[in-house]
XYZ file of C-alpha atoms in Angstrom:
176
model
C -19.292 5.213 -38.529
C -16.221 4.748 -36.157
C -15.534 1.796 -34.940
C -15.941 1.483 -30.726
C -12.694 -0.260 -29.414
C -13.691 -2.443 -26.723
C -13.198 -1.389 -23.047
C -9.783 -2.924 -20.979
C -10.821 -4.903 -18.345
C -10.833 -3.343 -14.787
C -8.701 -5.367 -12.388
C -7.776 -4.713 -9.019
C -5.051 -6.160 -6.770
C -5.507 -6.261 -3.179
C -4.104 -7.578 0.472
C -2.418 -6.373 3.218
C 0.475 -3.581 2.842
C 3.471 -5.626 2.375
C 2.420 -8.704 -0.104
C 3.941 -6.815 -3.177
C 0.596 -4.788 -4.730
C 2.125 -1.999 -6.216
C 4.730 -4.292 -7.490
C 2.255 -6.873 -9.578
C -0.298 -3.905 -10.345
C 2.722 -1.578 -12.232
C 4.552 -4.487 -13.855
C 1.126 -5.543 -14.989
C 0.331 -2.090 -16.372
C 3.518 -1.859 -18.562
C 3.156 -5.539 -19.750
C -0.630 -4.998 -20.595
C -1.189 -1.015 -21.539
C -3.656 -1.016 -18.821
C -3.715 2.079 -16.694
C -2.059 2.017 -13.327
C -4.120 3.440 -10.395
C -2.166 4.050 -7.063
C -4.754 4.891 -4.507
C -2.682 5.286 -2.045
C -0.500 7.768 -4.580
C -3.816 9.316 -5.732
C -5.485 10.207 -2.655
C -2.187 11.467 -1.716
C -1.953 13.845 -4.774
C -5.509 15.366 -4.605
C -5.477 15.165 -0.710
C -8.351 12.617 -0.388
C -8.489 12.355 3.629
C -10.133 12.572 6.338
C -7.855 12.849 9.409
C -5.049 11.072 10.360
C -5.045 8.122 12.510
C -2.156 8.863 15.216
C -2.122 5.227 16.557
C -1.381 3.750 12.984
C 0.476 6.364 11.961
C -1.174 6.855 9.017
C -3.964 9.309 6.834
C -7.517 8.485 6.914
C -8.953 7.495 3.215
C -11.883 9.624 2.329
C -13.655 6.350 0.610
C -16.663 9.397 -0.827
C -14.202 11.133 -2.479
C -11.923 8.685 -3.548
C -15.209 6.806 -5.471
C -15.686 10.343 -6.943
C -12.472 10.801 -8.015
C -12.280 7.370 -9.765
C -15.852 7.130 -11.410
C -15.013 8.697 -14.627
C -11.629 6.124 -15.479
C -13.549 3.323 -14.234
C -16.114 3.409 -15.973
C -13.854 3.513 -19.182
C -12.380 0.841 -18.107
C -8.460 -0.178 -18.545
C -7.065 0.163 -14.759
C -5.225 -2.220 -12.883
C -6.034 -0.594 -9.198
C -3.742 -1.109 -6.345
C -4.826 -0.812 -2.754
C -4.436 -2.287 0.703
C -8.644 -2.114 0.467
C -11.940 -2.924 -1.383
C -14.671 -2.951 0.221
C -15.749 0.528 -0.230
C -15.496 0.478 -4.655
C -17.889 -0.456 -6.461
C -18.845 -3.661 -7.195
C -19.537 -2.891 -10.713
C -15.919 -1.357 -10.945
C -14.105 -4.356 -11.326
C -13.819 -7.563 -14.026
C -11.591 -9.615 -11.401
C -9.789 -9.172 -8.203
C -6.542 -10.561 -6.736
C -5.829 -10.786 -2.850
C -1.706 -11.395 -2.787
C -0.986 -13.175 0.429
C 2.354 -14.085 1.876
C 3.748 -16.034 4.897
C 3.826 -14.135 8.182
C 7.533 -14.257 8.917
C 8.164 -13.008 5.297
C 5.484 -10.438 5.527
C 6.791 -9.051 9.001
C 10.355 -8.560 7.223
C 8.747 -6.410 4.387
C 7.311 -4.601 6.761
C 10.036 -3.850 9.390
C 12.181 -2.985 6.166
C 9.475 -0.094 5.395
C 9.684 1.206 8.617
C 6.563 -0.135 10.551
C 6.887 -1.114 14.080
C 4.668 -1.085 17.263
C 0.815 -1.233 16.447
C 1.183 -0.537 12.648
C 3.457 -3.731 12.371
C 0.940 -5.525 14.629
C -2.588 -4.174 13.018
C -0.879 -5.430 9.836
C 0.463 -9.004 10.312
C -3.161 -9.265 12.249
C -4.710 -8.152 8.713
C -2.819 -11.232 7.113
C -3.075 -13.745 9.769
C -7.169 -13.646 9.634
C -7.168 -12.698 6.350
C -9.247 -9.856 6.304
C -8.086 -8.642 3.458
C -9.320 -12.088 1.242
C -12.823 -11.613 3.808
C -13.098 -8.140 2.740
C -12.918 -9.825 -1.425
C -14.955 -12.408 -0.728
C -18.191 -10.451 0.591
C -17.542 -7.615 -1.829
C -17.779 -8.898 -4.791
C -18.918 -12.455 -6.469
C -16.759 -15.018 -5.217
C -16.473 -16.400 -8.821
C -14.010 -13.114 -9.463
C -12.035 -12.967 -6.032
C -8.413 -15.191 -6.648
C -6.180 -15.683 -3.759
C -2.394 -15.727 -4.921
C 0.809 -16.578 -3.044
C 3.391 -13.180 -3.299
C 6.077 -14.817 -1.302
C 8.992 -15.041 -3.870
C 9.761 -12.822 -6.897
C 9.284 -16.778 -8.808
C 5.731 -16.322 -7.333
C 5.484 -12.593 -8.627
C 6.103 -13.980 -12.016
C 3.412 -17.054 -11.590
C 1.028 -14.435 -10.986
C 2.087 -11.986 -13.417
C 1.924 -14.510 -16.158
C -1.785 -15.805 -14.652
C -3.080 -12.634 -15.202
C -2.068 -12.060 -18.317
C -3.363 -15.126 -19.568
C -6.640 -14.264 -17.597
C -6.403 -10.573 -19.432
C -5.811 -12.460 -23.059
C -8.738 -14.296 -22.830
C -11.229 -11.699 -21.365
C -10.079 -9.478 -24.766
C -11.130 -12.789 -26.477
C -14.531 -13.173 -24.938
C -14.770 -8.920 -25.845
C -14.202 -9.323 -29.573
């Protein structure tokens, strides 16, 4: 009989555009094996939207279809997920979730360096400055899995880079 190799854990890495997602969630991939899942890069790819929202200058997500498109990997399990949302995956989807959160001033620098100004750059320091983002976590999922980690400095990248790898070290532990 073949053996059945334990799933990867399913983590996701949240927060508002800006706090360095995509950053943690691939450097995380290559140090762990886990998959990396862009959301942003996926819906983009199999044209997961509905509309486009002219005041934020940005596509609609189609939260149905991205769910549909996801299921299948998920529930294998292995993905680090990356998106500037959670509230519409499934709560069974994920092990553990990280919000990134940085200062304002450093946050609005990111962001005019991407290109955002007028109500995009607003909607989005707004996000971070009520953390809706961390909100959005906490009544999503059980707060027991929902960290909040500083992204301010690439010395703060590495805390949480090394934090989760530790975290991902002993949830292969508790699998075995």
């Amino acid at each position: 009989m073949a053996s059945r190799r334990p799933r990867g854990p399913n983590i996701l890495i949240t927060g508002t555009p800006g706090t360095g997602k995509s950053t943690l969630a691939s450097e995380l991939s290559q140090r762990t094996g886990l998959k990396y899942v862009s959301v942003s890069q996926l819906a983009t790819e199999m044209e997961l939207f509905d509309g486009y929202d002219e005041q934020l200058q940005c596509p609609i997500l189609d939260d149905d279809r991205v769910v549909d498109e996801m299921e299948e990997d998920m529930s294998q399990g292995g993905n680090v997920v990356d998106y500037h949302g959670c509230d519409f995956f499934p709560e069974r989807w994920f092990d553990i979730v990280f919000v990134l959160r940085t200062d304002n001033s450093i946050l609005y620098d990111r962001l005019q360096q991407r290109g955002y100004s007028g109500k995009k750059l607003e909607s989005n320091i707004q996000c971070e400055i009520f953390q809706t983002i961390l909100d959005e976590a906490r009544d999503s999922y059980k707060p027991e899995i929902v960290h909040e980690l500083p992204s301010n400095t690439p010395e703060q990248l590495e805390e949480n880079l090394e934090r989760i790898l530790a975290w991902v070290a002993q949830w292969q532990v508790g699998q075995s």
